[in-house]
Amino acid sequence: MTRQKLIETNGIHKALDKNKILIRLKNNYDYTRLNMIGKVIVTEKGDRIGKVLDVLGNVSDPYALVMLTNNIDLNGKKVYVELPFTVRGK
């Protein structure tokens, strides 16, 4: 069975293009181990807004480059990274 874990981000940092944005990530996770590329970005309501193309910056100040798939107004909204994980049976 696969479930989703949501990792809160520090919000949208900057709009780069009409369909790309930079999201500031929290520095309390090891994003190289999590393999963030291709992971889905969602709003607090669960609306999917895009996918991670790359993780940029250094360990103390990471950013995610995201390609938007939906045209949703993101002003003031919290965004999360959706990480799937498998629940193992007994």
PDB file of N, CA, C and O in Angstrom, residues 5-10 24-34 58-62:
ATOM      1  N   LYS A   5       3.224  11.369   2.157  1.00  0.00           N
ATOM      2  CA  LYS A   5       3.673  12.198   3.259  1.00  0.00           C
ATOM      3  C   LYS A   5       3.900  13.590   2.695  1.00  0.00           C
ATOM      4  O   LYS A   5       4.486  13.742   1.620  1.00  0.00           O
ATOM      5  N   LEU A   6       3.407  14.604   3.388  1.00  0.00           N
ATOM      6  CA  LEU A   6       3.584  15.973   2.929  1.00  0.00           C
ATOM      7  C   LEU A   6       4.699  16.644   3.715  1.00  0.00           C
ATOM      8  O   LEU A   6       4.706  16.622   4.938  1.00  0.00           O
ATOM      9  N   ILE A   7       5.641  17.241   3.001  1.00  0.00           N
ATOM     10  CA  ILE A   7       6.723  18.001   3.619  1.00  0.00           C
ATOM     11  C   ILE A   7       6.442  19.473   3.359  1.00  0.00           C
ATOM     12  O   ILE A   7       6.360  19.908   2.206  1.00  0.00           O
ATOM     13  N   GLU A   8       6.299  20.253   4.428  1.00  0.00           N
ATOM     14  CA  GLU A   8       6.028  21.683   4.297  1.00  0.00           C
ATOM     15  C   GLU A   8       7.265  22.407   3.780  1.00  0.00           C
ATOM     16  O   GLU A   8       8.395  22.071   4.134  1.00  0.00           O
ATOM     17  N   THR A   9       7.050  23.394   2.927  1.00  0.00           N
ATOM     18  CA  THR A   9       8.139  24.218   2.409  1.00  0.00           C
ATOM     19  C   THR A   9       8.066  25.594   3.059  1.00  0.00           C
ATOM     20  O   THR A   9       7.137  25.893   3.803  1.00  0.00           O
ATOM     21  N   ASN A  10       9.051  26.423   2.750  1.00  0.00           N
ATOM     22  CA  ASN A  10       9.039  27.803   3.236  1.00  0.00           C
ATOM     23  C   ASN A  10       8.306  28.729   2.279  1.00  0.00           C
ATOM     24  O   ASN A  10       8.368  29.941   2.425  1.00  0.00           O
ATOM     25  N   ARG A  24      11.277  27.786  -1.833  1.00  0.00           N
ATOM     26  CA  ARG A  24      12.302  27.681  -0.801  1.00  0.00           C
ATOM     27  C   ARG A  24      11.974  26.500   0.105  1.00  0.00           C
ATOM     28  O   ARG A  24      10.890  26.431   0.675  1.00  0.00           O
ATOM     29  N   LEU A  25      12.914  25.571   0.213  1.00  0.00           N
ATOM     30  CA  LEU A  25      12.711  24.370   1.011  1.00  0.00           C
ATOM     31  C   LEU A  25      13.249  24.571   2.424  1.00  0.00           C
ATOM     32  O   LEU A  25      14.129  25.390   2.653  1.00  0.00           O
ATOM     33  N   LYS A  26      12.710  23.824   3.352  1.00  0.00           N
ATOM     34  CA  LYS A  26      13.233  23.841   4.718  1.00  0.00           C
ATOM     35  C   LYS A  26      14.532  23.038   4.741  1.00  0.00           C
ATOM     36  O   LYS A  26      14.668  22.061   4.029  1.00  0.00           O
ATOM     37  N   ASN A  27      15.460  23.454   5.598  1.00  0.00           N
ATOM     38  CA  ASN A  27      16.778  22.824   5.582  1.00  0.00           C
ATOM     39  C   ASN A  27      16.917  21.680   6.583  1.00  0.00           C
ATOM     40  O   ASN A  27      18.024  21.244   6.865  1.00  0.00           O
ATOM     41  N   ASN A  28      15.823  21.151   7.091  1.00  0.00           N
ATOM     42  CA  ASN A  28      15.907  20.057   8.062  1.00  0.00           C
ATOM     43  C   ASN A  28      15.734  18.670   7.429  1.00  0.00           C
ATOM     44  O   ASN A  28      15.555  17.695   8.139  1.00  0.00           O
ATOM     45  N   TYR A  29      15.796  18.583   6.103  1.00  0.00           N
ATOM     46  CA  TYR A  29      15.718  17.296   5.406  1.00  0.00           C
ATOM     47  C   TYR A  29      16.939  17.137   4.509  1.00  0.00           C
ATOM     48  O   TYR A  29      17.502  18.107   4.022  1.00  0.00           O
ATOM     49  N   ASP A  30      17.325  15.904   4.257  1.00  0.00           N
ATOM     50  CA  ASP A  30      18.402  15.600   3.321  1.00  0.00           C
ATOM     51  C   ASP A  30      17.749  15.341   1.961  1.00  0.00           C
ATOM     52  O   ASP A  30      17.310  14.232   1.667  1.00  0.00           O
ATOM     53  N   TYR A  31      17.674  16.372   1.129  1.00  0.00           N
ATOM     54  CA  TYR A  31      16.963  16.281  -0.136  1.00  0.00           C
ATOM     55  C   TYR A  31      17.681  15.406  -1.155  1.00  0.00           C
ATOM     56  O   TYR A  31      17.055  14.903  -2.082  1.00  0.00           O
ATOM     57  N   THR A  32      18.987  15.197  -1.006  1.00  0.00           N
ATOM     58  CA  THR A  32      19.683  14.282  -1.912  1.00  0.00           C
ATOM     59  C   THR A  32      19.249  12.847  -1.655  1.00  0.00           C
ATOM     60  O   THR A  32      19.128  12.052  -2.576  1.00  0.00           O
ATOM     61  N   ARG A  33      18.987  12.521  -0.409  1.00  0.00           N
ATOM     62  CA  ARG A  33      18.532  11.171  -0.058  1.00  0.00           C
ATOM     63  C   ARG A  33      17.070  10.962  -0.450  1.00  0.00           C
ATOM     64  O   ARG A  33      16.646   9.855  -0.778  1.00  0.00           O
ATOM     65  N   LEU A  34      16.262  12.030  -0.399  1.00  0.00           N
ATOM     66  CA  LEU A  34      14.834  11.914  -0.712  1.00  0.00           C
ATOM     67  C   LEU A  34      14.554  11.814  -2.209  1.00  0.00           C
ATOM     68  O   LEU A  34      13.453  11.467  -2.598  1.00  0.00           O
ATOM     69  N   ASN A  58      22.604  25.309  -1.624  1.00  0.00           N
ATOM     70  CA  ASN A  58      23.405  24.473  -0.735  1.00  0.00           C
ATOM     71  C   ASN A  58      22.532  23.867   0.356  1.00  0.00           C
ATOM     72  O   ASN A  58      21.329  24.116   0.408  1.00  0.00           O
ATOM     73  N   VAL A  59      23.137  23.097   1.233  1.00  0.00           N
ATOM     74  CA  VAL A  59      22.391  22.353   2.242  1.00  0.00           C
ATOM     75  C   VAL A  59      21.676  23.275   3.211  1.00  0.00           C
ATOM     76  O   VAL A  59      20.557  22.999   3.650  1.00  0.00           O
ATOM     77  N   SER A  60      22.269  24.411   3.538  1.00  0.00           N
ATOM     78  CA  SER A  60      21.655  25.309   4.516  1.00  0.00           C
ATOM     79  C   SER A  60      20.576  26.194   3.920  1.00  0.00           C
ATOM     80  O   SER A  60      19.791  26.793   4.657  1.00  0.00           O
ATOM     81  N   ASP A  61      20.487  26.304   2.598  1.00  0.00           N
ATOM     82  CA  ASP A  61      19.498  27.168   1.959  1.00  0.00           C
ATOM     83  C   ASP A  61      19.025  26.554   0.634  1.00  0.00           C
ATOM     84  O   ASP A  61      19.304  27.089  -0.435  1.00  0.00           O
ATOM     85  N   PRO A  62      18.289  25.413   0.671  1.00  0.00           N
ATOM     86  CA  PRO A  62      17.893  24.734  -0.565  1.00  0.00           C
ATOM     87  C   PRO A  62      16.641  25.335  -1.215  1.00  0.00           C
ATOM     88  O   PRO A  62      15.771  25.891  -0.542  1.00  0.00           O
TER      89      PRO A  62
END
